[in-house]
CSV table of C-alpha atoms and ligand atoms in Angstrom, one decimal:
chain,number,residue,atom,x,y,z
A,1,UNK,CA,98.5,103.2,50.6
A,2,UNK,CA,102.1,102.7,49.4
A,3,UNK,CA,102.8,99.3,48.0
A,4,UNK,CA,106.5,98.3,47.8
A,5,UNK,CA,108.2,100.0,44.9
A,6,UNK,CA,105.7,102.9,44.9
A,7,UNK,CA,106.6,106.4,45.8
A,8,UNK,CA,106.3,107.3,49.4
A,9,UNK,CA,104.4,110.6,49.6
A,10,UNK,CA,105.6,111.9,53.0
A,11,UNK,CA,104.2,115.4,53.6
A,12,UNK,CA,104.2,116.7,50.1
A,13,UNK,CA,103.5,120.2,51.2
A,14,UNK,CA,106.7,120.4,53.3
A,15,UNK,CA,108.7,118.8,50.5
A,16,UNK,CA,107.4,121.4,47.9
A,17,UNK,CA,108.1,124.3,50.3
A,18,UNK,CA,111.7,123.1,50.6
A,19,UNK,CA,112.1,123.0,46.8
A,20,UNK,CA,110.5,126.4,46.4
A,21,UNK,CA,112.4,128.0,49.2
A,22,UNK,CA,115.8,127.3,47.6
A,23,UNK,CA,116.8,130.0,45.1
A,24,UNK,CA,120.1,131.1,43.8
A,25,UNK,CA,121.0,134.7,44.3
A,26,UNK,CA,119.6,136.8,41.4
A,27,UNK,CA,121.0,139.9,39.8
A,28,UNK,CA,121.0,143.0,42.0
A,29,UNK,CA,120.6,140.6,45.0
A,30,UNK,CA,116.9,140.6,44.1
A,31,UNK,CA,114.9,138.2,46.2
A,32,UNK,CA,112.6,137.6,43.2
A,33,UNK,CA,114.2,136.6,39.9
A,34,UNK,CA,114.1,139.5,37.4
A,35,UNK,CA,112.3,138.9,34.1
A,36,UNK,CA,114.5,138.4,31.1
A,37,UNK,CA,111.9,140.1,28.9
A,38,UNK,CA,114.0,140.0,25.7
A,39,UNK,CA,113.7,138.2,22.4
A,40,UNK,CA,117.4,137.8,21.7
A,41,UNK,CA,120.7,137.6,23.5
A,42,UNK,CA,123.9,139.2,22.2
A,43,UNK,CA,127.4,137.6,22.1
A,44,UNK,CA,130.5,139.2,23.5
A,45,UNK,CA,132.6,138.0,20.6
A,46,UNK,CA,132.6,136.1,17.3
A,47,UNK,CA,134.4,133.3,19.1
A,48,UNK,CA,131.7,132.9,21.7
A,49,UNK,CA,129.0,132.9,19.0
A,50,UNK,CA,130.8,130.2,17.1
A,51,UNK,CA,131.3,128.1,20.2
A,52,UNK,CA,127.6,128.4,20.9
A,53,UNK,CA,126.6,127.5,17.3
A,54,UNK,CA,129.0,124.5,17.4
A,55,UNK,CA,127.1,123.3,20.5
A,56,UNK,CA,130.1,123.5,22.7
A,57,UNK,CA,128.4,126.0,25.0
A,58,UNK,CA,124.8,126.2,26.1
A,59,UNK,CA,123.5,129.8,26.5
A,60,UNK,CA,120.4,131.7,25.5
A,61,UNK,CA,120.4,132.8,21.8
A,62,UNK,CA,116.8,133.5,21.1
A,63,UNK,CA,113.8,133.3,23.5
A,64,UNK,CA,111.8,130.8,21.4
A,65,UNK,CA,114.6,128.3,22.2
A,66,UNK,CA,116.0,129.2,25.6
A,67,UNK,CA,115.1,132.0,28.0
A,68,UNK,CA,116.5,132.2,31.6
A,69,UNK,CA,113.2,133.2,33.3
A,70,UNK,CA,111.3,130.4,31.5
A,71,UNK,CA,114.2,128.0,32.3
A,72,UNK,CA,113.9,128.8,36.0
A,73,UNK,CA,110.2,127.9,35.9
A,74,UNK,CA,111.0,124.7,34.1
A,75,UNK,CA,113.6,123.7,36.7
A,76,UNK,CA,111.3,124.4,39.6
A,77,UNK,CA,108.5,122.3,37.9
A,78,UNK,CA,110.9,119.5,37.2
A,79,UNK,CA,112.0,119.4,40.8
A,80,UNK,CA,108.4,119.5,42.1
A,81,UNK,CA,107.3,116.6,39.8
A,82,UNK,CA,110.5,114.7,40.4
A,83,UNK,CA,111.5,114.8,36.7
A,84,UNK,CA,114.9,115.5,35.1
A,85,UNK,CA,113.8,118.1,32.7
A,86,UNK,CA,110.8,120.2,31.7
A,87,UNK,CA,109.6,122.5,28.9
A,88,UNK,CA,107.3,125.5,29.3
A,89,UNK,CA,104.6,126.2,26.8
A,90,UNK,CA,102.2,129.1,25.9
A,91,UNK,CA,99.2,127.0,27.0
A,92,UNK,CA,98.3,123.6,28.4
A,93,UNK,CA,97.0,122.6,25.0
A,94,UNK,CA,100.4,123.5,23.4
A,95,UNK,CA,102.0,121.3,26.0
A,96,UNK,CA,99.6,118.4,25.4
A,97,UNK,CA,99.7,118.6,21.6
A,98,UNK,CA,103.5,118.9,21.5
A,99,UNK,CA,104.0,116.0,24.0
A,100,UNK,CA,101.8,113.8,21.7
A,101,UNK,CA,103.0,115.0,18.2
A,102,UNK,CA,106.6,114.5,19.2
A,103,UNK,CA,106.0,110.7,19.5
A,104,UNK,CA,103.2,109.7,17.1
A,105,UNK,CA,103.3,109.1,13.4
A,106,UNK,CA,100.7,108.2,10.7
A,107,UNK,CA,99.5,104.7,11.3
A,108,UNK,CA,100.0,104.7,15.0
A,109,UNK,CA,97.4,104.0,17.6
A,110,UNK,CA,96.8,106.0,20.8
A,111,UNK,CA,94.8,104.7,23.8
A,112,UNK,CA,93.1,107.3,25.9
A,113,UNK,CA,91.1,107.1,29.1
A,114,UNK,CA,87.5,108.3,28.8
A,115,UNK,CA,86.4,111.8,29.9
A,116,UNK,CA,89.7,113.6,29.4
A,117,UNK,CA,89.7,117.4,29.1
A,118,UNK,CA,87.4,118.3,26.2
A,119,UNK,CA,89.9,120.1,24.0
A,120,UNK,CA,92.4,117.2,24.4
A,121,UNK,CA,89.5,114.9,23.2
A,122,UNK,CA,88.8,117.3,20.3
A,123,UNK,CA,92.5,117.3,19.3
A,124,UNK,CA,92.4,113.5,19.1
A,125,UNK,CA,89.1,113.4,17.2
A,126,UNK,CA,90.1,116.0,14.7
A,127,UNK,CA,93.9,116.6,14.2
A,128,UNK,CA,95.2,113.1,15.2
A,129,UNK,CA,92.6,111.4,13.0
A,130,UNK,CA,93.4,113.6,10.1
A,131,UNK,CA,97.1,112.5,10.4
A,132,UNK,CA,95.9,108.9,10.4
A,133,UNK,CA,96.5,108.3,14.0
A,134,UNK,CA,93.7,106.3,15.5
A,135,UNK,CA,92.5,106.8,19.1
A,136,UNK,CA,90.7,104.1,21.2
A,137,UNK,CA,89.0,105.2,24.4
A,138,UNK,CA,88.9,103.0,27.5
A,139,UNK,CA,87.5,103.3,31.0
A,140,UNK,CA,90.6,103.9,33.0
A,141,UNK,CA,88.9,102.4,36.1
A,142,UNK,CA,88.8,99.1,34.3
A,143,UNK,CA,92.4,97.7,34.5
A,144,UNK,CA,91.6,94.7,32.4
A,145,UNK,CA,90.2,96.9,29.6
A,146,UNK,CA,93.4,98.9,29.6
A,147,UNK,CA,95.4,95.7,29.5
A,148,UNK,CA,93.5,94.5,26.5
A,149,UNK,CA,93.8,97.9,24.7
A,150,UNK,CA,97.5,98.7,25.1
A,151,UNK,CA,99.4,96.0,23.1
A,152,UNK,CA,100.5,97.6,19.9
A,153,UNK,CA,99.7,101.1,20.8
A,154,UNK,CA,102.3,103.9,20.6
A,155,UNK,CA,101.0,106.2,23.3
A,156,UNK,CA,98.7,105.9,26.4
A,157,UNK,CA,97.1,109.2,27.4
A,158,UNK,CA,95.8,109.5,31.0
A,159,UNK,CA,94.0,112.1,33.1
A,160,UNK,CA,93.2,111.2,36.8
A,161,UNK,CA,90.9,112.4,38.1
A,162,UNK,CA,89.1,112.9,34.8
A,163,UNK,CA,87.4,116.2,33.8
A,164,UNK,CA,83.9,116.7,35.1
A,165,UNK,CA,83.1,113.2,36.5
A,166,UNK,CA,86.4,113.0,38.5
A,167,UNK,CA,87.0,109.3,37.8
A,168,UNK,CA,90.2,108.3,39.5
A,169,UNK,CA,92.6,105.6,38.2
A,170,UNK,CA,95.2,103.4,39.7
A,171,UNK,CA,97.9,105.4,37.9
A,172,UNK,CA,100.8,103.2,39.0
A,173,UNK,CA,99.2,100.0,37.8
A,174,UNK,CA,98.1,101.5,34.4
A,175,UNK,CA,101.6,103.0,33.9
A,176,UNK,CA,103.1,99.6,34.7
A,177,UNK,CA,101.0,97.9,32.1
A,178,UNK,CA,102.0,100.6,29.5
A,179,UNK,CA,105.7,100.1,30.3
A,180,UNK,CA,105.3,96.3,30.0
A,181,UNK,CA,104.0,96.7,26.4
A,182,UNK,CA,106.6,99.5,25.5
A,183,UNK,CA,103.8,102.1,25.2
A,184,UNK,CA,104.8,105.7,26.1
A,185,UNK,CA,102.5,107.0,28.9
A,186,UNK,CA,101.5,110.6,29.3
A,187,UNK,CA,99.3,112.1,32.1
A,188,UNK,CA,97.5,115.4,32.5
A,189,UNK,CA,98.2,116.2,36.2
A,190,UNK,CA,96.6,119.7,36.3
A,191,UNK,CA,93.9,118.7,38.8
A,192,UNK,CA,96.1,117.3,41.6
A,193,UNK,CA,99.2,119.4,40.9
A,194,UNK,CA,102.6,118.0,42.0
A,195,UNK,CA,101.5,118.7,45.6
A,196,UNK,CA,98.9,115.9,45.6
A,197,UNK,CA,100.1,113.5,42.8
A,198,UNK,CA,103.5,112.8,41.4
A,199,UNK,CA,102.9,110.6,38.4
A,200,UNK,CA,106.6,110.1,37.4
A,201,UNK,CA,107.2,108.4,40.7
A,202,UNK,CA,104.2,106.2,39.9
A,203,UNK,CA,105.9,105.1,36.7
A,204,UNK,CA,104.3,107.5,34.1
A,205,UNK,CA,106.7,108.7,31.4
A,206,UNK,CA,105.6,112.3,30.8
A,207,UNK,CA,103.5,114.7,32.9
A,208,UNK,CA,101.7,117.6,31.2
A,209,UNK,CA,100.0,120.5,33.0
A,210,UNK,CA,97.7,123.3,32.2
A,211,UNK,CA,99.8,125.8,34.3
A,212,UNK,CA,96.8,128.2,33.7
A,213,UNK,CA,95.2,126.4,36.7
A,214,UNK,CA,96.8,125.8,40.1
A,215,UNK,CA,100.4,126.3,39.0
A,216,UNK,CA,99.7,130.0,38.1
A,217,UNK,CA,96.9,130.1,40.7
A,218,UNK,CA,95.7,133.7,40.1
A,219,UNK,CA,93.7,133.4,36.9
A,220,UNK,CA,96.1,135.8,35.2
A,221,UNK,CA,98.2,133.6,32.9
A,222,UNK,CA,97.6,130.9,30.2
A,223,UNK,CA,100.5,128.4,30.1
A,224,UNK,CA,101.5,124.8,30.0
A,225,UNK,CA,104.5,122.5,30.8
A,226,UNK,CA,105.8,119.0,30.0
A,227,UNK,CA,108.0,117.2,32.5
A,228,UNK,CA,109.8,113.9,32.4
A,229,UNK,CA,113.2,112.3,31.8
A,230,UNK,CA,116.0,114.2,30.1
A,231,UNK,CA,115.7,111.9,27.1
A,232,UNK,CA,111.9,112.1,26.5
A,233,UNK,CA,111.7,115.9,27.2
A,234,UNK,CA,114.8,116.2,24.9
A,235,UNK,CA,112.8,114.4,22.1
A,236,UNK,CA,109.9,116.9,22.5
A,237,UNK,CA,112.5,119.8,22.5
A,238,UNK,CA,114.4,118.6,19.4
A,239,UNK,CA,111.5,117.2,17.3
A,240,UNK,CA,108.8,119.8,17.7
A,241,UNK,CA,109.2,122.5,20.3
A,242,UNK,CA,110.9,125.2,18.3
A,243,UNK,CA,108.9,124.5,15.1
A,244,UNK,CA,105.3,124.5,16.5
A,245,UNK,CA,106.6,127.4,18.5
A,246,UNK,CA,104.1,127.5,21.4
A,247,UNK,CA,106.8,128.9,23.7
A,248,UNK,CA,106.1,130.2,27.2
A,249,UNK,CA,106.8,133.9,27.4
A,250,UNK,CA,109.2,135.3,30.0
A,251,UNK,CA,106.6,137.5,31.6
A,252,UNK,CA,104.2,134.5,32.0
A,253,UNK,CA,107.0,132.4,33.4
A,254,UNK,CA,107.7,135.1,36.0
A,255,UNK,CA,104.0,135.1,37.0
A,256,UNK,CA,104.1,131.3,37.3
A,257,UNK,CA,107.2,131.5,39.5
A,258,UNK,CA,105.3,133.9,41.7
A,259,UNK,CA,102.3,131.5,41.8
A,260,UNK,CA,104.5,128.5,42.6
A,261,UNK,CA,105.7,130.1,45.9
A,262,UNK,CA,102.2,129.7,47.4
A,263,UNK,CA,101.2,126.5,45.5
A,264,UNK,CA,101.5,124.2,48.5
A,265,UNK,CA,99.4,126.3,50.9
A,266,UNK,CA,96.9,127.2,48.3
A,267,UNK,CA,96.3,123.5,47.5
A,268,UNK,CA,95.8,122.7,51.2
A,269,UNK,CA,93.2,125.6,51.4
A,270,UNK,CA,91.4,124.5,48.2
A,271,UNK,CA,91.3,120.9,49.5
A,272,UNK,CA,89.8,121.9,52.9
A,273,UNK,CA,87.1,124.2,51.6
A,274,UNK,CA,86.1,121.9,48.7
A,275,UNK,CA,85.8,118.9,51.0
A,276,UNK,CA,83.6,120.9,53.3
A,277,UNK,CA,81.3,122.1,50.5
A,278,UNK,CA,81.2,118.7,48.9
A,279,UNK,CA,80.2,117.0,52.1
A,280,UNK,CA,77.4,119.6,52.7
A,281,UNK,CA,76.2,119.1,49.1
A,282,UNK,CA,76.2,115.3,49.6
A,283,UNK,CA,73.8,115.7,52.5
A,284,UNK,CA,71.4,118.1,50.6
A,285,UNK,CA,68.1,116.5,49.5
A,286,UNK,CA,68.2,118.2,46.1
A,287,UNK,CA,71.6,116.7,45.3
A,288,UNK,CA,71.6,113.2,43.7
A,289,UNK,CA,75.3,112.7,43.4
A,290,UNK,CA,78.7,114.3,44.2
A,291,UNK,CA,81.7,113.6,42.0
A,292,UNK,CA,84.6,114.3,44.3
A,293,UNK,CA,87.4,111.7,44.8
A,294,UNK,CA,87.9,112.6,48.5
A,295,UNK,CA,84.6,111.6,49.9
A,296,UNK,CA,85.4,107.9,50.6
A,297,UNK,CA,87.2,106.5,53.6
A,298,UNK,CA,90.5,106.4,51.8
A,299,UNK,CA,92.0,108.4,49.0
A,300,UNK,CA,92.4,106.7,45.6
A,301,UNK,CA,95.7,105.0,45.0
A,302,UNK,CA,98.5,107.6,44.2
A,303,UNK,CA,96.6,110.7,45.3
A,304,UNK,CA,97.8,112.2,48.6
A,305,UNK,CA,95.2,115.0,48.6
A,306,UNK,CA,92.4,116.6,46.7
A,307,UNK,CA,91.9,120.0,45.1
A,308,UNK,CA,89.1,122.5,44.6
A,309,UNK,CA,87.4,121.3,41.5
A,310,UNK,CA,84.6,118.8,41.6
A,311,UNK,CA,81.0,118.3,40.3
A,312,UNK,CA,77.6,117.3,41.5
A,313,UNK,CA,74.2,116.6,40.1
A,314,UNK,CA,70.8,118.2,41.1
A,315,UNK,CA,67.5,116.4,41.0
A,316,UNK,CA,64.7,117.9,38.9
A,317,UNK,CA,63.5,120.2,41.7
A,318,UNK,CA,66.2,122.8,41.0
A,319,UNK,CA,66.3,125.2,38.1
A,320,UNK,CA,70.0,125.2,37.3
A,321,UNK,CA,70.0,128.5,35.4
A,322,UNK,CA,68.4,130.3,38.4
A,323,UNK,CA,70.8,128.6,40.8
A,324,UNK,CA,73.8,129.8,38.8
A,325,UNK,CA,72.4,133.4,38.7
A,326,UNK,CA,71.6,133.4,42.5
A,327,UNK,CA,75.2,132.7,43.5
A,328,UNK,CA,77.3,135.6,44.5
A,329,UNK,CA,80.8,134.2,45.5
A,330,UNK,CA,80.7,131.6,42.7
A,331,UNK,CA,81.0,133.4,39.4
A,332,UNK,CA,79.9,131.9,36.1
A,333,UNK,CA,83.1,131.1,34.3
A,334,UNK,CA,85.2,128.4,32.7
A,335,UNK,CA,88.7,127.4,33.8
A,336,UNK,CA,89.7,127.1,37.5
A,337,UNK,CA,92.7,127.1,39.8
A,338,UNK,CA,92.6,130.8,40.9
A,339,UNK,CA,91.6,132.3,44.2
A,340,UNK,CA,88.0,132.8,43.0
A,341,UNK,CA,85.1,130.3,43.2
A,342,UNK,CA,83.5,129.4,39.8
A,343,UNK,CA,80.5,127.5,38.6
A,344,UNK,CA,79.8,125.9,35.2
A,345,UNK,CA,76.5,124.0,34.6
A,346,UNK,CA,77.0,121.1,32.2
A,347,UNK,CA,73.8,122.0,30.4
A,348,UNK,CA,75.3,125.2,29.0
A,349,UNK,CA,78.4,123.3,27.8
A,350,UNK,CA,76.2,120.8,26.1
A,351,UNK,CA,74.6,123.7,24.1
A,352,UNK,CA,78.1,124.4,22.8
A,353,UNK,CA,78.9,120.7,22.3
A,354,UNK,CA,75.8,120.3,20.1
A,355,UNK,CA,77.0,123.2,17.8
A,356,UNK,CA,78.1,122.8,14.2
A,357,UNK,CA,81.8,123.0,15.0
A,358,UNK,CA,81.8,120.5,17.7
A,359,UNK,CA,83.6,117.2,17.5
A,360,UNK,CA,82.4,116.2,21.0
A,361,UNK,CA,79.7,114.1,22.5
A,362,UNK,CA,80.1,115.5,25.9
A,363,UNK,CA,78.8,112.5,27.8
A,364,UNK,CA,77.9,114.3,31.1
A,365,UNK,CA,74.2,114.6,32.2
A,366,UNK,CA,72.7,118.1,32.0
A,367,UNK,CA,71.8,117.9,35.7
A,368,UNK,CA,75.6,118.1,36.5
A,369,UNK,CA,77.1,121.3,37.8
A,370,UNK,CA,80.9,121.8,38.2
A,371,UNK,CA,82.3,123.9,41.0
A,372,UNK,CA,85.7,125.4,41.6
A,373,UNK,CA,86.0,126.1,45.3
A,374,UNK,CA,88.3,129.1,45.7
A,375,UNK,CA,89.9,130.7,48.7
A,376,UNK,CA,87.1,132.9,50.0
A,377,UNK,CA,86.4,130.7,53.0
A,378,UNK,CA,84.3,127.5,53.4
A,379,UNK,CA,81.5,128.9,55.5
A,380,UNK,CA,80.8,131.9,53.2
A,381,UNK,CA,80.9,129.5,50.2
A,382,UNK,CA,78.6,127.0,51.7
A,383,UNK,CA,76.1,129.8,52.7
A,384,UNK,CA,76.2,131.1,49.2
A,385,UNK,CA,75.4,127.6,47.7
A,386,UNK,CA,72.7,126.8,50.3
A,387,UNK,CA,70.9,130.1,49.7
A,388,UNK,CA,71.1,129.8,45.9
A,389,UNK,CA,69.7,126.3,46.0
A,390,UNK,CA,66.7,127.6,48.0
A,391,UNK,CA,66.1,130.4,45.5
A,392,UNK,CA,66.3,128.0,42.6
A,393,UNK,CA,63.6,125.6,43.7
A,394,UNK,CA,60.9,125.0,41.1
A,395,UNK,CA,57.5,125.4,42.8
B,1,LIG,C1,92.4,123.9,31.1
B,1,LIG,C2,92.9,122.5,31.0
B,1,LIG,C3,93.7,122.1,29.9
B,1,LIG,C4,94.1,123.1,28.8
B,1,LIG,O1,95.0,124.1,29.3
B,1,LIG,P1,95.1,125.5,28.6
B,1,LIG,O2,96.2,126.1,29.5
B,1,LIG,O3,93.8,126.1,28.8
B,1,LIG,O4,95.5,125.3,27.2
B,1,LIG,C5,94.2,120.8,29.9
B,1,LIG,N1,93.8,119.9,30.8
B,1,LIG,C6,93.0,120.2,31.8
B,1,LIG,C7,92.6,119.2,32.8
B,1,LIG,C8,92.5,121.5,31.9
B,1,LIG,O5,91.6,121.8,32.9
């Protein structure tokens, strides 16, 4: 799987556990870092304040800029993704919008793979267009189409696997083409997490995450992060970060640090259960297609494992609303990445997508259903699905 010059992904779980196990000693000898839940930090003297303001000393001044708890989370994420620096945000969308707005200017062109996270797409179709940044969409599976689209672009935005249909891309090859043409590459790595995909090692410039998903892992926090080289993250920090102000809060950073401690083993558990459920669905006569990147003989290039989110399509024999209502472990709800299993039928999202405020043509069949396979146990989850399918048959 690893061509010369590509990252060797030797037991990513063990590697992540090592990174997460190492912790400095915290105040009071606490095994868990205390939360610096404070807006400002005081100076011992005028001299220290002046030294800080002159930039001779780096220390927290005000939490919108630098906060120790947030910084600890940023450092852990940088280490997990193999980046030099990272910046925490109040949401994944704050991370995505800041990573893009720090680099594009009116007149620029962005190239984006098809089927990215719907709110990222809406950002491109509304805000970027209003600031005279054009966006071209390409099928990321088509390397030649990407090669034709990239020359002259400012930024290449990727997501692999993509939202809903889980298209996977050869990230290393696409990032290499972007670099050849001097185009900054950005990837949303929320689905795989740094446990199963490390895009910086594959040649991508910046990684963004919705930390609301697997990084947090308990459905109790909304957050985001941008990771990359010191220089690129520094550009996001100096051009835009304090002014758009979507700063990660200390308490949320603390929750994320807690979530990170179990990220490697949670990912392995999501992977195993989701593969089991996806394989069972693939065998079911009412299921026409399963969109899961782990069902082939080998994993797609660059991925060392798969997570708990995937989709499938029913034939016309199943009433999807009745199926959703008949489930007990799988709750109807958006988002994903926590311990609980979730279901979202595409047909309900399409109702929203057709509304007056929508900028999106969703592009996914209404027979598609998305599942997040949680940590309840694969046998219980498959029984739940199998029974709900029987109850949802149209007679
Ligand atoms: C949820 C999600 C986002 C947005 O993150 P928020 O934390 O909700 O702002 C971005 N990308 C993907 C793939 C997501 O699933």
